[in-house]
mmCIF file of C-alpha atoms in Angstrom:
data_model
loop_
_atom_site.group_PDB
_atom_site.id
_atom_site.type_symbol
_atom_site.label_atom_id
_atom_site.label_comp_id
_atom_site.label_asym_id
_atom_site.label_seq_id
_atom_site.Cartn_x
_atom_site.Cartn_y
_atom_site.Cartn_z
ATOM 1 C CA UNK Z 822 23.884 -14.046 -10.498
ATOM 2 C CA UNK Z 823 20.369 -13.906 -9.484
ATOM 3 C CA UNK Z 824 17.923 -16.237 -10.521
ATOM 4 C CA UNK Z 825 15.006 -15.891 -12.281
ATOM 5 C CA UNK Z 826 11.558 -16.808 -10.527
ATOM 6 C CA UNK Z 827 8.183 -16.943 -11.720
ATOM 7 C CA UNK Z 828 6.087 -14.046 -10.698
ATOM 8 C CA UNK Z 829 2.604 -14.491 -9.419
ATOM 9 C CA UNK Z 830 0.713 -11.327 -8.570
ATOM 10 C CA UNK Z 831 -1.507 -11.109 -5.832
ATOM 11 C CA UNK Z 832 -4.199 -8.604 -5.194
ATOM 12 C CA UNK Z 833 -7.457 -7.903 -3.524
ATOM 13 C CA UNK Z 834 -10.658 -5.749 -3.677
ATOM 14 C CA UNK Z 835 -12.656 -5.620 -0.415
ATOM 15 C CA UNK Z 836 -15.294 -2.858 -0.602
ATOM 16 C CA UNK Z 837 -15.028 -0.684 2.107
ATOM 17 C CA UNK Z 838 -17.342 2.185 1.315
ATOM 18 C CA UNK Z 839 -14.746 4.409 -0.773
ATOM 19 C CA UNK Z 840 -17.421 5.748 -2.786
ATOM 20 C CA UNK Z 841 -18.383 7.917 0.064
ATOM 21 C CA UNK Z 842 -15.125 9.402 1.195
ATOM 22 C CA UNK Z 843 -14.797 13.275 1.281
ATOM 23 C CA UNK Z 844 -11.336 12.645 -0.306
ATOM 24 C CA UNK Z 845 -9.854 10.580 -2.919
ATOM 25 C CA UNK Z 846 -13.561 8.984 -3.359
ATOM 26 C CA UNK Z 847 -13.896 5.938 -5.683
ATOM 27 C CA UNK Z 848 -16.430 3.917 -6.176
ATOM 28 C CA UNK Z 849 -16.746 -0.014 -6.989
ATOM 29 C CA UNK Z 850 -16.965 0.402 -10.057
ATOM 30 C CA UNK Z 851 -14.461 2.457 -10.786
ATOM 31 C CA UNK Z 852 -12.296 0.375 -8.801
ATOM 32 C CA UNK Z 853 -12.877 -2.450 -11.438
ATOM 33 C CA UNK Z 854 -12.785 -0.450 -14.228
ATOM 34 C CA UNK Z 855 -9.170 0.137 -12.951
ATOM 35 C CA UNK Z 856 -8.447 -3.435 -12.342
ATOM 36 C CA UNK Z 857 -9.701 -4.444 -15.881
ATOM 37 C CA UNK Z 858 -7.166 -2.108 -17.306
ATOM 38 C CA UNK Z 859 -4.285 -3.979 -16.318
ATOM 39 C CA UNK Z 860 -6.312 -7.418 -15.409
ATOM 40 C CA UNK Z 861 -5.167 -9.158 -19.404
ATOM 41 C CA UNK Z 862 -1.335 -9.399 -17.555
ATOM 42 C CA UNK Z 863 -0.572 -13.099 -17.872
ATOM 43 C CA UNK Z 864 0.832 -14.105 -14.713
ATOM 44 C CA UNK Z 865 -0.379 -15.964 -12.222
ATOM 45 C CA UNK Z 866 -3.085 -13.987 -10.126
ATOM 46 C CA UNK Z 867 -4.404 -14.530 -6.598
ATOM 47 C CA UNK Z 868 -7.173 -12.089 -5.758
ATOM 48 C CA UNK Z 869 -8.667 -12.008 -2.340
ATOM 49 C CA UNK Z 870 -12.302 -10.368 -2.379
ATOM 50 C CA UNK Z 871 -15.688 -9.783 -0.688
ATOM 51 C CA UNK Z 872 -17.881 -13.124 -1.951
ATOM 52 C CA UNK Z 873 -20.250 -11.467 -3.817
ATOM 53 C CA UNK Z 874 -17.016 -9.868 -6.033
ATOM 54 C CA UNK Z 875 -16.102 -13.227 -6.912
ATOM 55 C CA UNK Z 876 -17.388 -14.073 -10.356
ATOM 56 C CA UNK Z 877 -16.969 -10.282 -11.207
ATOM 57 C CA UNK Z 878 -13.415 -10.727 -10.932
ATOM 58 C CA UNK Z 879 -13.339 -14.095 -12.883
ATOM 59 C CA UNK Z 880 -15.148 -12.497 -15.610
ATOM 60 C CA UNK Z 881 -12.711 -9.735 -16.033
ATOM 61 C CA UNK Z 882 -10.058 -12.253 -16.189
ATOM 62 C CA UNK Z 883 -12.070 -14.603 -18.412
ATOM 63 C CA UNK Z 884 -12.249 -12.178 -21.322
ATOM 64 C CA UNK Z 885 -8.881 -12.177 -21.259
ATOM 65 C CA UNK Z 886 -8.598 -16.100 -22.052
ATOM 66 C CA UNK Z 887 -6.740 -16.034 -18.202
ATOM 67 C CA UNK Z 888 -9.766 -18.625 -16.184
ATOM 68 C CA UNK Z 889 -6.274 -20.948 -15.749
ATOM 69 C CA UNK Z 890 -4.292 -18.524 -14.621
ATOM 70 C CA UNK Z 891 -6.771 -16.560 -11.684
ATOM 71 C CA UNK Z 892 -7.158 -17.997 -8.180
ATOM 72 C CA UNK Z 893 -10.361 -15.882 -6.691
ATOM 73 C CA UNK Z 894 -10.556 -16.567 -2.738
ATOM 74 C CA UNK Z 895 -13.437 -15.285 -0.789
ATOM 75 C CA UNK Z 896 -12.716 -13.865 2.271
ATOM 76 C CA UNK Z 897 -14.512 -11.936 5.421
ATOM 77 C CA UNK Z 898 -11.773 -9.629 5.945
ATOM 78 C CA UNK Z 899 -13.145 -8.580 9.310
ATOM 79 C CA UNK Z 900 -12.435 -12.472 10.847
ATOM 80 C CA UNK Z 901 -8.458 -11.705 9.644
ATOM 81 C CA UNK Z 902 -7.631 -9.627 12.659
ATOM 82 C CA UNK Z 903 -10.527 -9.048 14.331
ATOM 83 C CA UNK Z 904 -8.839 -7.442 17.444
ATOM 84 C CA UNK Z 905 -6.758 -5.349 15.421
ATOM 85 C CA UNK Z 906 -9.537 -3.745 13.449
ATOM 86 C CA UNK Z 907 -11.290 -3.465 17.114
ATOM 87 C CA UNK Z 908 -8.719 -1.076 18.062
ATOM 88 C CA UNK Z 909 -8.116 0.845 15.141
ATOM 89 C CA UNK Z 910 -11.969 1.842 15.168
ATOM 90 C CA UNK Z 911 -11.731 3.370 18.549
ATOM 91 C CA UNK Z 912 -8.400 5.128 17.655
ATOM 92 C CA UNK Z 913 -10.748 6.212 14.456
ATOM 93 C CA UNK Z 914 -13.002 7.771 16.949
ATOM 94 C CA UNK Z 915 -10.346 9.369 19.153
ATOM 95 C CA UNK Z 916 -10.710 13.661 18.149
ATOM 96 C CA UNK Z 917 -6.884 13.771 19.780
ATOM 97 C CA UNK Z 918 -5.792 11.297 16.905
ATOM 98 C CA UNK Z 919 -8.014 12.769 14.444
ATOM 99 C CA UNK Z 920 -6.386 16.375 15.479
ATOM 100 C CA UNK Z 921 -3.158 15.152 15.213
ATOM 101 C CA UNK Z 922 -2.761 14.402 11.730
ATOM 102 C CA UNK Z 923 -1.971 17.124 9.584
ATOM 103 C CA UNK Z 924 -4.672 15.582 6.341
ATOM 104 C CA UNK Z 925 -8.346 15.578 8.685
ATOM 105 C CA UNK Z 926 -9.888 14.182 5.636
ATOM 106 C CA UNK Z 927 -7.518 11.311 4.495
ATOM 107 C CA UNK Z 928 -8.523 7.678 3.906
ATOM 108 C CA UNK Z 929 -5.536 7.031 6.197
ATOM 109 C CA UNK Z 930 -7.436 8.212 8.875
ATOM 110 C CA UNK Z 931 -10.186 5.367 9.107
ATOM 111 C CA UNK Z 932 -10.159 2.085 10.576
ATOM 112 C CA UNK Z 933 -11.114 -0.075 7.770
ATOM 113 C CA UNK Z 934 -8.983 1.929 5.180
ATOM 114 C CA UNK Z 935 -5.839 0.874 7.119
ATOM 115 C CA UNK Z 936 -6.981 -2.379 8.219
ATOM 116 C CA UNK Z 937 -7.202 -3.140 4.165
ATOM 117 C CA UNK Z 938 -4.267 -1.868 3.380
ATOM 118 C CA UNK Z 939 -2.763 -4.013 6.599
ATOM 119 C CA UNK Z 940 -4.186 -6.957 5.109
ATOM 120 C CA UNK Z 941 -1.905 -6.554 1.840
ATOM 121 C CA UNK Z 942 0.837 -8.220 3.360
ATOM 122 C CA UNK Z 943 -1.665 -10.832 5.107
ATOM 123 C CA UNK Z 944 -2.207 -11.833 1.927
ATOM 124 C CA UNK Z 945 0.854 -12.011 0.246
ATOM 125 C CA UNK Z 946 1.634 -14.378 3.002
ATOM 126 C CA UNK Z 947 -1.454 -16.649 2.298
ATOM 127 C CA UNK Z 948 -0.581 -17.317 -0.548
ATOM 128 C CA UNK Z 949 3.038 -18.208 0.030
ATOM 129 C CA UNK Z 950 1.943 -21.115 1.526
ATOM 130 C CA UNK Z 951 0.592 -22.765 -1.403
ATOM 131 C CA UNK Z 952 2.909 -21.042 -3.924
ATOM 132 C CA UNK Z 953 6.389 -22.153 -3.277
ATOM 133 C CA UNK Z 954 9.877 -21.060 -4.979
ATOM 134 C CA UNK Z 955 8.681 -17.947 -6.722
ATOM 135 C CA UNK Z 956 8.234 -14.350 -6.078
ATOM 136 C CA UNK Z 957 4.967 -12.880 -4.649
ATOM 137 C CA UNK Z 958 4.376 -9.492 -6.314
ATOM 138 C CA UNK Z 959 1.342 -6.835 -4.369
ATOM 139 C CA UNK Z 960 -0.194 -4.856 -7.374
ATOM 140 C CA UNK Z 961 -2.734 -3.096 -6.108
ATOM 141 C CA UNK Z 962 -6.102 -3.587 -7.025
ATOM 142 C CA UNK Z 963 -6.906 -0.019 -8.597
ATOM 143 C CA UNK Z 964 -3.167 0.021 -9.959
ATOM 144 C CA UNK Z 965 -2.722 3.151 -12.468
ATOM 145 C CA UNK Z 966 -6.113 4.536 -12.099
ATOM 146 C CA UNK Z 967 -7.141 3.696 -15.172
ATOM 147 C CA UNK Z 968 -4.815 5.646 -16.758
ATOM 148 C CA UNK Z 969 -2.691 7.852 -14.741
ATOM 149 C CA UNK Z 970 0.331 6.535 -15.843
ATOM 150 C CA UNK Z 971 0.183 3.764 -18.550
ATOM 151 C CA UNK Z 972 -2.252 4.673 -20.998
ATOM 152 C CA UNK Z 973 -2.834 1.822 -23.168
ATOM 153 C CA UNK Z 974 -4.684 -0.717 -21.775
ATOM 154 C CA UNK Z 975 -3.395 -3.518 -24.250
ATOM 155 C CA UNK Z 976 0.028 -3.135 -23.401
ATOM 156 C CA UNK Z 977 -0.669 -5.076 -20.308
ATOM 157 C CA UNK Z 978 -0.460 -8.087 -22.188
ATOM 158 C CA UNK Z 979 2.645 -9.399 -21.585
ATOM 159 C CA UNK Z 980 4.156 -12.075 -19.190
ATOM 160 C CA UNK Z 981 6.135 -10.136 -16.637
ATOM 161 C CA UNK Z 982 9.384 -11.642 -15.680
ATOM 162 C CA UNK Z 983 11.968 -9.935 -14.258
ATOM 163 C CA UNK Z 984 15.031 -10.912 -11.910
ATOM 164 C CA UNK Z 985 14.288 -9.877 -8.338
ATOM 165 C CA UNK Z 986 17.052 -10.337 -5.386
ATOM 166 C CA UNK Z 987 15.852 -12.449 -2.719
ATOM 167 C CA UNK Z 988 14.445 -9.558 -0.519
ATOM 168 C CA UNK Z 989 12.040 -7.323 0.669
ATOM 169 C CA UNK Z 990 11.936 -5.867 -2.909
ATOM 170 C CA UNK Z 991 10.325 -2.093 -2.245
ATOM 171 C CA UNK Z 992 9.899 1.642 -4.292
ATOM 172 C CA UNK Z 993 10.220 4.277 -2.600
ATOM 173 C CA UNK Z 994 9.314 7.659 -4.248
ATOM 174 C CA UNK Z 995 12.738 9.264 -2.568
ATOM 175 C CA UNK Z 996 16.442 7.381 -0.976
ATOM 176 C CA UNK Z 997 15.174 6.147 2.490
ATOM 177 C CA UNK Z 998 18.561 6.514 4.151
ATOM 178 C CA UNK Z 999 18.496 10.278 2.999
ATOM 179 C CA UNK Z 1000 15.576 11.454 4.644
ATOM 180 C CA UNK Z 1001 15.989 12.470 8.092
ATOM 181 C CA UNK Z 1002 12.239 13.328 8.737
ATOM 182 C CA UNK Z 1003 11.407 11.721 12.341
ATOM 183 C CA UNK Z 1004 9.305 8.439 12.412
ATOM 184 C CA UNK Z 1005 6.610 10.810 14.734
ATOM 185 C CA UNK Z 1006 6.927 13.571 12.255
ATOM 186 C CA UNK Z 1007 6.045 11.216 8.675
ATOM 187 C CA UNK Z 1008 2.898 9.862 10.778
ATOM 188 C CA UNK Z 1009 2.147 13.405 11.672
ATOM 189 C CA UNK Z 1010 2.030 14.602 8.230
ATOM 190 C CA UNK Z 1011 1.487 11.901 6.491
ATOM 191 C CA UNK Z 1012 4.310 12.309 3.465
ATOM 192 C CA UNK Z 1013 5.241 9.667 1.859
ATOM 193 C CA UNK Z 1014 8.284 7.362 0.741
ATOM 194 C CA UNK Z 1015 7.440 3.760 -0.194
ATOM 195 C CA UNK Z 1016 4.740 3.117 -2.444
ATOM 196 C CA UNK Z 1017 2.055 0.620 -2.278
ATOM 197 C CA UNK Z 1018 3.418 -2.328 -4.442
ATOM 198 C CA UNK Z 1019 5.922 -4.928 -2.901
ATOM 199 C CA UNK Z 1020 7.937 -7.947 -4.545
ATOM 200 C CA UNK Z 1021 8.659 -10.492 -2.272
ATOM 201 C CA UNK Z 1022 10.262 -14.342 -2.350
ATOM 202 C CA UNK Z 1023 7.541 -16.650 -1.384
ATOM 203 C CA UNK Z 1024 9.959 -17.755 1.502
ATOM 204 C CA UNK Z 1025 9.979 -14.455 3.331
ATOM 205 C CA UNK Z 1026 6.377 -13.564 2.913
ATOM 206 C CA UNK Z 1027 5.566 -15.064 6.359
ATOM 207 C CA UNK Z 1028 8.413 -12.689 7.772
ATOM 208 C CA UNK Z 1029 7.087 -9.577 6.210
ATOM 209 C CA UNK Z 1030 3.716 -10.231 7.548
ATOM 210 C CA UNK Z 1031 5.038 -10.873 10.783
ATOM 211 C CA UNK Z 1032 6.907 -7.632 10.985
ATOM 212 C CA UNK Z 1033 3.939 -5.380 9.316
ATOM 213 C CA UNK Z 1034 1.479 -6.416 12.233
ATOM 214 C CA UNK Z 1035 4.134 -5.600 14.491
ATOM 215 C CA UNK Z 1036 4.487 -2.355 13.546
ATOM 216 C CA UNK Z 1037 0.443 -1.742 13.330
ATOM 217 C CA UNK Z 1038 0.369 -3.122 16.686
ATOM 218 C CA UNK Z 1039 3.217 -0.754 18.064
ATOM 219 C CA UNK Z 1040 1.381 2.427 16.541
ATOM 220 C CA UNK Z 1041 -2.159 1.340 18.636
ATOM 221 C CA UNK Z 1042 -0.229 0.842 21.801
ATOM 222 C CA UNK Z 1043 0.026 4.267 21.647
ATOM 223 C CA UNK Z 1044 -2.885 5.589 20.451
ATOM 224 C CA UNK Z 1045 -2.278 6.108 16.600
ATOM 225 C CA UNK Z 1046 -2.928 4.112 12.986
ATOM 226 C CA UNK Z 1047 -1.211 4.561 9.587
ATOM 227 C CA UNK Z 1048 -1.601 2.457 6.088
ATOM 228 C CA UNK Z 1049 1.090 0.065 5.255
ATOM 229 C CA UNK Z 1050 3.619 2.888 3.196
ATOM 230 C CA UNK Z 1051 4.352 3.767 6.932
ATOM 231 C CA UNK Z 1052 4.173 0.416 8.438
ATOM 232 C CA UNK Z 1053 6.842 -0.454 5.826
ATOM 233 C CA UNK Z 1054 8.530 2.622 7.061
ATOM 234 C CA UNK Z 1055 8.730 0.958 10.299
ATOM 235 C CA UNK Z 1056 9.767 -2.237 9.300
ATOM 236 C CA UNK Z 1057 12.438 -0.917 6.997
ATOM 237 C CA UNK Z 1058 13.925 1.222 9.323
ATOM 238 C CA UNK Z 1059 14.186 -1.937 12.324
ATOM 239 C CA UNK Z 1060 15.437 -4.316 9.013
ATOM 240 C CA UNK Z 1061 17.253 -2.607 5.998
ATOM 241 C CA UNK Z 1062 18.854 -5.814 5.982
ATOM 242 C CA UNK Z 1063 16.031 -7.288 4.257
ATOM 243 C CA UNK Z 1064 15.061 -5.165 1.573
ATOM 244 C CA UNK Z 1065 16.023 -4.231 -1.854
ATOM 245 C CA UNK Z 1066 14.861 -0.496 -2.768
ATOM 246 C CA UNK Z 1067 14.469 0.902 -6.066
ATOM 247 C CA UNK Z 1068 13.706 4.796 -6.160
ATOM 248 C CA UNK Z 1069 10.600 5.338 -8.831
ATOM 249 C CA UNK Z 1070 7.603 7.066 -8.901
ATOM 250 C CA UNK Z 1071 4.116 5.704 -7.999
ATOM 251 C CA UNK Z 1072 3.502 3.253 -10.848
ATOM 252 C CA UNK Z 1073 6.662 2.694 -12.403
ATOM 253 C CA UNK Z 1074 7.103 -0.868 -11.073
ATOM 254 C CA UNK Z 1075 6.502 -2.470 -14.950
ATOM 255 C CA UNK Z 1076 8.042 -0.092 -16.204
ATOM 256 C CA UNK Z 1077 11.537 -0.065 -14.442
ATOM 257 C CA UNK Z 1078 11.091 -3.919 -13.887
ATOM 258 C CA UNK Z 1079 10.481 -5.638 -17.220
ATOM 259 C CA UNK Z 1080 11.247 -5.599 -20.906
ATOM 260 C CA UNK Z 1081 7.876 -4.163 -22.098
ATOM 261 C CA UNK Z 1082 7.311 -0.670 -23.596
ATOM 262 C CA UNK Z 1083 4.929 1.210 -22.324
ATOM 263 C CA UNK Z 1084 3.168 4.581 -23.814
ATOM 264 C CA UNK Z 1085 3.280 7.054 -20.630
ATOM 265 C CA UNK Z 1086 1.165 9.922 -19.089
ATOM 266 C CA UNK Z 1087 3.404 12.627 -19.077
ATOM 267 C CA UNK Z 1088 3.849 13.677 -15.362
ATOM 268 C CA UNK Z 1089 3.569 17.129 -13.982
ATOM 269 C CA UNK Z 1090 4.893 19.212 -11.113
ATOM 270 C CA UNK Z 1091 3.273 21.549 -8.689
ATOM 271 C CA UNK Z 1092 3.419 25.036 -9.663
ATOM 272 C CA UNK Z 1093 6.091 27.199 -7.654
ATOM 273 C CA UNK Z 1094 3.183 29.239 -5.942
ATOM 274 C CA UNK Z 1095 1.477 25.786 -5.168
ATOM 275 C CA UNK Z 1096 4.309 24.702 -4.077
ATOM 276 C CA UNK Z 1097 5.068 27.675 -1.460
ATOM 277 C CA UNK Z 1098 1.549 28.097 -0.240
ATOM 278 C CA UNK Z 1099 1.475 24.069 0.460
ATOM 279 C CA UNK Z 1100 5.029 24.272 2.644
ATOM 280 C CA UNK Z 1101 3.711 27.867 4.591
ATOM 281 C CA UNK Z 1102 0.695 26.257 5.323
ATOM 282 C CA UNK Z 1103 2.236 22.770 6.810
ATOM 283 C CA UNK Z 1104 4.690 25.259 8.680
ATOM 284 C CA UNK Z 1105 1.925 26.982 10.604
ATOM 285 C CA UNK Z 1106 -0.171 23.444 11.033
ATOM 286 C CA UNK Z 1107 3.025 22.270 12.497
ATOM 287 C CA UNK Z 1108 3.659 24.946 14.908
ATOM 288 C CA UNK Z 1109 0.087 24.614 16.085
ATOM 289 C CA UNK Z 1110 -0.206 20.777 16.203
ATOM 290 C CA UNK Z 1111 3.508 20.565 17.912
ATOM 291 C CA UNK Z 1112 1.106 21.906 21.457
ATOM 292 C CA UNK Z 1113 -1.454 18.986 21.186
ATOM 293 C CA UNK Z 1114 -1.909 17.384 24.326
ATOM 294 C CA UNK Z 1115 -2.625 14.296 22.182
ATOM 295 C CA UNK Z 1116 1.504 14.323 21.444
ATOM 296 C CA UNK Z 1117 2.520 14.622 25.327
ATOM 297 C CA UNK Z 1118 0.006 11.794 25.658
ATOM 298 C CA UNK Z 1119 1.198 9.521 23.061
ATOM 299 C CA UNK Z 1120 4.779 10.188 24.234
ATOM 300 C CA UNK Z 1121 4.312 9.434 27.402
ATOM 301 C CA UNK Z 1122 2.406 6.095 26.253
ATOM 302 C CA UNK Z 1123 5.477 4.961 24.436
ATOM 303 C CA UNK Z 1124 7.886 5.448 27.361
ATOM 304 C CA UNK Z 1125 5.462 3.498 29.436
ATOM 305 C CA UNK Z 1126 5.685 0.594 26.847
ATOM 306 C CA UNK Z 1127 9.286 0.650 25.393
ATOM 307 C CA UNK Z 1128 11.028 2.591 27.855
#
């Protein structure tokens, strides 16, 4: 039988300049507009932030009669890993990896987009060292979109419990073990299987940190960068010992995992000519990105380093 643990949430908002992408732009405040839409939850909540976010955050949570329930830590994300980020802005800068992925214009293409999204399992594991005997939940900070999925804000308030095994708990938007898509092929292209949120027991939060800069670290040796859905790729496929997957789509984590009822955004599909045109294009990208010198270098680079 497994046991029920309390549930604190952690999250964080670092501003990073999203407001000015070419794609998938958001800006800070739409970023807390998001995060006030499902901020009334009342678990536990550890958010890690710039420190001029800090009372911004508070506030939100405030409203919601919650002050006793937030933690808000300030923190200079750039001090975290300071040689990590060091690399990933010259890989940022490198027109063979820049060429090489099949999405030129995606967030997961910068530095300090991936460093971020690093750092979610950096601070999961912070804050397993003060929160013992419970499960550490990542709920992004921007969860739902403001609507994308859950539409009414007020049925966030609820106390979410739910009876996680003691692992790596992870959604994936498709079965893992079924997709034979190469590990160079998913960082090529940049599809996607796990989603960003993670449930975790306090007591393996150091481990999954551990293992997620690992598997940043492997991709700079040789020459590349990715966001954490395909650093817990990586990790999943060197460790399916450790985790627990539940197949959902991109927000369903509340859903699936609690006892609330939720009103829901219907979902939609690509259109079959959308559909077709998207799969010939990535066919004829592929063929020409298969002759990149930037492969044959980043090969050879891992043969030097892992034999």
């Amino acid at each position: 039988m497994i046991m029920m643990k309390e549930i604190k949430i952690v999250t964080a908002f670092f501003d990073i300049g999203r407001g000015e992408y070419e794609t998938h732009k958001r800006s800070t405040d739409k970023y807390f507009e998001y995060f006030k839409f499902w901020a009334r939850i009342k678990n536990e909540l550890i958010c890690y932030c710039d420190p001029e976010n800090v009372e911004r955050i508070k506030a939100i949570r405030e409203d919601f009669g919650l002050t006793e329930q937030t933690t808000v830590i300030p923190v200079n994300m750039k001090e975290i890993e300071p040689d990590i980020l060091a690399r990933m802005l010259r890989i940022e800068s490198d027109e063979g990896f820049q060429n090489f992925r099949y999405l030129e214009k995606d967030p997961s293409n910068t530095a300090l987009y991936n460093y971020v999204m690093l750092l979610k399992a950096w601070c999961m594991a912070d804050a397993a060292r003060t929160h013992k005997e419970c499960n550490i939940a990542w709920i992004d900070f921007g969860f739902n979109h403001g609507g994308e999925r859950y539409i009414r804000s007020e049925e966030f308030d609820f106390l979410w419990e739910y009876p996680y095994p003691e692992r790596i708990n992870a959604f994936c938007l498709s079965d893992p073990v079924e997709n034979t898509t190469s590990l160079i092929d998913r960082l090529q292209f940049q599809t996607d299987c796990f989603t960003g949120n993670y449930v975790v027991p306090s007591s393996l939060c150091e481990l999954f940190w551990k293992y997620m800069r690992a598997a940043m670290c492997s991709l700079l040796d040789i020459g590349c960068m990715d966001d954490d859905q395909y650093l817990i790729t990586m990790v999943w496929h060197n460790h399916p010992e450790l985790f627990h997957i539940q197949i959902t789509t991109w927000f369903d984590i509340f859903l699936i995992n609690s006892n609330q009822v939720f009103t829901l955004k219907e979902q939609s599909i690509p259109s079959l000519p959308v559909r077709v045109k998207n799969k010939i294009e990535r066919t004829i990208r592929k063929l020409h990105l298969k002759k990149s010198m930037f492969i044959k270098k980043m090969i050879e680079r891992e043969r030097q380093l892992y034999g």
